[in-house]
Structure formats: structure tokens, C-alpha cells
Amino acid sequence: MTSLPHLADIGVERLNGVGSKNQDALASMGIENVLDLVTHYPRRYLDRTSQAAIADLVDGQEAMVLATVRKTAGRRTRQGRSLVEIDLFDGSSYLRATFFNQPWRAKQLPEGTQAILFGKVDRFRGRRQMTNPVVDLVGDRTGRIIPVYPQSEKAGLMTWQIGGWVAESLRRAQRFDDPLPQEWRDRLDLVGRDWAMHQIHEPDSIAASKKARQRLAFDELLRLQVILVMRKRAVEQDAVGIRHQADGPLVGRFRDGLPFALTAAQAAAIAEIATDMSGPHPMHRLLQGDVGSGKTVVAVAALLTAVEGGHQGALMAPTEVLAEQHHAAVSSLLSGLTVPSEQTLLSDRPLRVALLTNRTGAAERARLQAALIDGTVDILIGTHALLTEKVAFRSLGCVVIDEQHRFGVEQRATLREKGPGLVVPDVLVMTATPIPRTAAMTVYGDLDTTILGEMPPGRIPITTKWARGPLEEASVWDRVRSEVEAGRQAYVVCPLIEESERVQARSASEERDRLANAELSGLRVGLLHGQMPAKEKEAAMDSFRARDTDVLVATTVIEVGVDVPNATVMVVEDADRFGIAQLHQLRGRVGRGEHRSWCYLLGGGDGDGDTDAGQRLGALVRSTDGFELAEVDLELRGEGTILGTRQKGATDLKLASLRRDKELVATAREVAFDLVDRHPGLVGLPDLAQEIRYLVDEDDRDFLFKS
Ligand code: ADP
Ligand code: MG
């Protein structure tokens, strides 16, 4: 019997036919040991019994054929480009493969070579051809189904060589342990690990390869979820939290003082959070809600629940502008609220909200630090400046982290450690825009989740237009002018120039001057960007809030938090440079009041809508639902960007995809909860425990497996 970690101890050089040259080639593909090798899964399979014959290929369709090279010719085109033309024959007909700018193909594919070609078939001068197809050298492989391994060609290896080493590794491994209890295997109708490991490499049929994939993808997701669930349980069970009072008078007064009634979703979220916070263990909850769904009110209720019992709250935002915005918003939501004063026992004092960022001056910082320690600051709002060692609280009871994907797990942990003594404060993480459910389960899998799935009533959906070409752009500026005439305001967002000159975006200040003298002449045009001194930024925002500015030309610093209900037009220049989430967030700056609003996306006009940028902009025009857009985003960008390497075990995802395997992610999470809760510390599941230990680093190992 063999476990996966055991295979990691066997270097590939111990396999037949792996000399130093092949060892280097394998290393260039990230394969150093036998575990790497057996988890280097085929990219696809060629089924010899049902493969397409060249004679049957249909023009315009993608196809895969196995054929033998009959003639190879290389030359240069009149423009000087290298052109390699290869004629292949499979017994039914001829196919020409044409390669541009890949002169090495002539050497790779000499006459007599057997190769698998994958690509789109078209016809050139009456003959079938593929242009720049994907090529795999199969060599002399027998067998009905041939696995095709990725990356082999770049490393100068043939797919059959890799297949041979994999086969040898499988023979050496003999039987693979199965870490999943039989009970779950039966319930989920999953094949065994050992069968799966063999069948994914040497399947008896294409159907068998699919079953094998299903099982091994599940295993990857299960390992990841087990780590997350163990982390979650470790934090919950070992940490002592503060038993806050749920639904106290302070929260009640706050709710009664709001100028609107809470939505049902907000009320439910606040209740759920109150239940967490009044429990013995610290809260670790994720609050997901679309732009404008009213997350701030929920966050403030959580902070007040801490303040209620004489503790403090902290709100951490990813940028200074956002921290400043939160400070302004929270201060105004809390204005007039009082808390019992310790000095004068009989009277109340105003609740105190303070701001701490890197811009806070030394003297003010010192004052603040003292006030945090003596407890006269109730709620502290700031950037990661909150994480510095010098910031200490008298009794930090609740932390809200406006995550925006920018803080890591470690930073969250640092704030958590700022609680009183060994007590861990309650933590609420907010996302600025929704992320798909499966991604949330993975990126935030150590947290509980609350979804604010409802918008405050009375919002008129924002009309979004993708303005392409000068005519349409002209109508955008007409709209800005007519809205300003009607007493409304507008934003114009232009991308910030990055250090590199290659980024061809125009700087915000140039654009402000240009617009003020052209399209927007006669209007009061303001400027806001991240490089401005804090005072100027505040002045610019104040002027806009006071309606002394009609149009605010800004960089993405206004992306989040800005809340001016009178603004009804959002113009995003070079919108094709932005991602879906960012555009949705920018659009969320309008449509916040009772007036009808518009969002105009400029740029990306050369595309026909089929480009990546075109698909992003098209999605925004079609939908205003952040959860729906998050799914599109995942579809377009893949999971890499969402997952990053932030999650332990994420790099273990070789087969599984958050995109394609949504149900499998949810199932793996369910199984992980079951296993971890029935077998704390994975005692009784030695095979699974061994795999998990292998995946996580030492710190995590101690944390997760402490007994
Ligand atoms: P986000 O979830 O994007 O952070 P905010 O908390 O900024 O949303 O709220 C968006 C706007 O909706 C704010 O102007 C806020 O005052 C308002 N708002 C929040 N809750 C309600 C409600 N229940 N009814 C009406 N307006 C609300
Ligand atoms: Mg608690």
C-alpha cells in the first residue's frame, strides 16, 4: 500500500530511463519526484477506436487526429516569416499542418513520426489543413486509449516517455491507500483511489477516465476543504471569545435612529451576527452583499454590539480613501449616539469614532493611542496602519475587515490577536463585491457566511451603455450636461497612469483640464486622485458632497465607499482596462438615491464584443446583479486570479476547477465538515491525516493538529 506523501520521497532519477538530461527536462515541468509524476495528469486522451479519420474531418470544426508524417518542408514566406509545412497521412487521407514562426517544427516532426494533432480544420486550395495545431508526439504506443500529457513538447519529451515513467511509477506504487471512508465513497458513488489513479493514466475507456477524474478532483477539493474546516474548528473551539449582549439598547437606539427601515436581509444578518457574538467562541463570519445592499449598517451594528458592553470596535479598510469614506459614513450614522461615561457615572458621553491611517500625524497618533488604551475611543477606523504593534486597545471586542481581496489570512490573524489578553475579538469580513459561491467556500472557507441578498427598496436600476465610437461618446457628454442642468452630478473615471510609460491611459489631471475646456466647458469640474495630499482629497470630496462641484474626474480611488446619492452619471473611460468586479463597483457609485442613473463604459471599441474586454463590458450592460457578474468573471478569468496561492492547498488543484466542478466543491465541503467533526484532529483517519500534513506547512501543522 502506498500513500501519496510516500511517493514524494522517490526522486524521478530512480526510474528507468531517467538520466540527468531527462531529469532536467522533467524538472522544467515541475516534476521532481514520483508523486509529481503520478499527479501529472493527461491533458486528454486519444481513443484509437473512435478517433476521427482525416477523410471524415469537417471544415471549420476542431478535431484530433493521429497520423504519420510523410513530408516535411520548411521555408520563408515573402514577408520573411518562417513557414513549416508538414503533410500527414492516417490511412484515410492527407492533412497538411502549417506552422508559422515555429521553425523547430521541422526537426520535431521528421518523416515517419507519429503525432497527434489537435486544431481547427480548414481547407486551403482544396486540401485539408490545420494552422498551428497543438502537437503531441506519441511515438510507438500501443493500446486503445492513449493519454496525452501536457507540456511535454516544450520540455523536449515525448508524451509516451512520460506515459512510460508514469506506468513504472504506478507499478512501483502497487496499491494506493484510500483516504476516503467507504461510507462516503458509497454515498457519493465515487470509485476507489487506487482504481482512479490507474484509470486516469491508463483508462480502459473514456468513461472510465471520467470516473477517475471525478474521484481525484474530489480528493483535491476535499483536502483543501479539510484544511479550511480544521482551521475553522481550531479557531472556534480553542479560542475564547467575548459573550457580547445581543440586541442591547445601544444597537436598538441605532436602529431606531436610522432614516430608513432595515431590509429583511439586513435584519436577518444583524440577528445572525448578534447570535455569533453572544456565543462563547469568537465570531468568524463573511458578509457578502452586492454593491449598495447596505453592508455598512450591518457592520456598524456589529461594532456597536461590542461597544455596548464596554468594548471597542475596529474597522479596517484596504485603502486610505476607503478608510476616510468609512469614517465619514460611520460617523454620520452614529452621530448623536451616546454611551455611558465612566468618569461621570450618571451621564452619558458621545460615542467616539476615530480615524487612523498612515497620514495621521505623529501628535494625533499619540493622542489616539492613549485614547485607545484608556477606552475613550469606541470605534477605530483605518487602514492596515491598525496592524502596527503600537496600536493597542483597552478591550477590542469586534473587528470588521473590509476585505476587497486585499488582506491576507495572516493580516486577519494579526488583528484578531489584538483582543484583550487571550480573548479573541469577533471578526466580520466583508467583500466589496460578491464572489461566486464556490470561490467563497474556498477563499473564505474558514468563515461562516451571511449573504445580503436584497437591495434597499425603491432603487431604480441603473442603465448601462457601452459607448463605442465618437458619436456615441458625444451623447455621453450630452447626458452629463443635461443631468447637471437638472441638478444632478456625475463622475468621470480614468485609469491612473502607472509608473510604466507603456500604459497609455491619460492622467486624471490632464483629463480634468481637457474635459473642463472641451466636452464639459462651463461646468464645475473637480479632481480626485490618490496622489493628492489628504487635505486636498477631503476638500475635493467635500465640495462634491456639497454640490459645489458638478463633475468629479477621478481615478479609481472613488471605486469604493463614496456615497453621494445626488450623483446620477458614471462615465468610465478606457473601461476595457478594468475588470468586471471593479466596473460593477464603480457603477455602484451611482443609483444610490431616488433618481434614475446611468453608467457609460467608454473604450474597447475596436473589438466586436468577442474579445475578453468585449465580453466583460457586454456582461455589465446585460446585468446589474453582482452575484451573476461574479459568475461571469470566474468564467472569463478562471479561478487562478481569485484563488491565488493564498489558500493552503490551492496549488494542489490540478484537476479540480472552481468553475467546472461547482457541485463537487460543495460536496467536498459537506464531507469535510462531517469528517472533521466526527474525527477531531483526523484521529481515526490516518491516511487522510497524512496527506493533509504533507500539504500544509509546519506552523499550520502545529495549529491544525495540536491535540
Ligand atoms: P454597500 O453594501 O455597497 O456597502 P452601503 O452600506 O454603502 O452599501 O449602502 C448603500 C446606500 O444605501 C447608502 O446610501 C445607505 O445609506 C443606503 N441604505 C442602506 N440600507 C438601507 C435601507 N434599509 N433602506 C434604504 N437605504 C439604505
Ligand atoms: Mg462572541
Coordinates of C-alpha atoms and ligand atoms in Angstrom, one line a residue, residues 260-263 266 289-297 333 432 452 456-457 459 561 563 565 585 589 592, ligand 1:
F260 CA -34.9 54.1 6.8
A261 CA -36.2 50.7 7.9
L262 CA -33.8 47.8 7.6
T263 CA -34.3 45.4 4.8
Q266 CA -30.1 43.3 6.9
G289 CA -23.6 41.6 -0.4
D290 CA -23.9 43.3 -3.7
V291 CA -22.8 46.9 -4.1
G292 CA -25.4 49.1 -2.4
S293 CA -27.0 46.3 -0.5
G294 CA -26.3 48.2 2.7
K295 CA -23.4 46.3 4.3
T296 CA -22.2 49.3 6.2
V297 CA -25.3 49.4 8.5
L333 CA -24.6 57.1 11.0
A432 CA -16.8 44.8 -1.6
L452 CA -27.3 40.1 1.9
P456 CA -33.0 48.5 -0.2
P457 CA -36.4 49.3 -1.7
R459 CA -33.9 51.7 -6.3
G561 CA -17.2 53.7 -0.3
D563 CA -21.7 57.7 -1.3
P565 CA -26.9 60.0 -3.7
Q585 CA -18.1 48.6 -8.0
R589 CA -21.3 54.8 -7.0
R592 CA -27.8 55.4 -4.7
Ligands
ADP1 P1 -22.6 48.6 0.4 O1 -23.3 47.3 0.7 O2 -22.3 48.8 -1.0 O3 -21.5 48.9 1.3 P2 -23.9 50.8 1.7 O4 -23.8 50.3 3.1 O5 -22.9 51.9 1.3 O6 -23.8 49.7 0.6 O7 -25.4 51.3 1.4 C1 -25.7 51.9 0.2 C2 -26.7 53.0 0.4 O8 -28.0 52.5 0.8 C3 -26.3 54.0 1.5 O9 -26.6 55.3 1.0 C4 -27.2 53.6 2.6 O10 -27.4 54.7 3.5 C5 -28.4 53.1 2.0 N1 -29.2 52.1 2.7 C6 -28.6 51.1 3.5 N2 -29.6 50.4 4.0 C7 -30.8 50.9 3.6 C8 -32.2 50.5 3.8 N3 -32.5 49.5 4.5 N4 -33.1 51.3 3.2 C9 -32.8 52.4 2.4 N5 -31.5 52.7 2.2 C10 -30.5 52.0 2.8

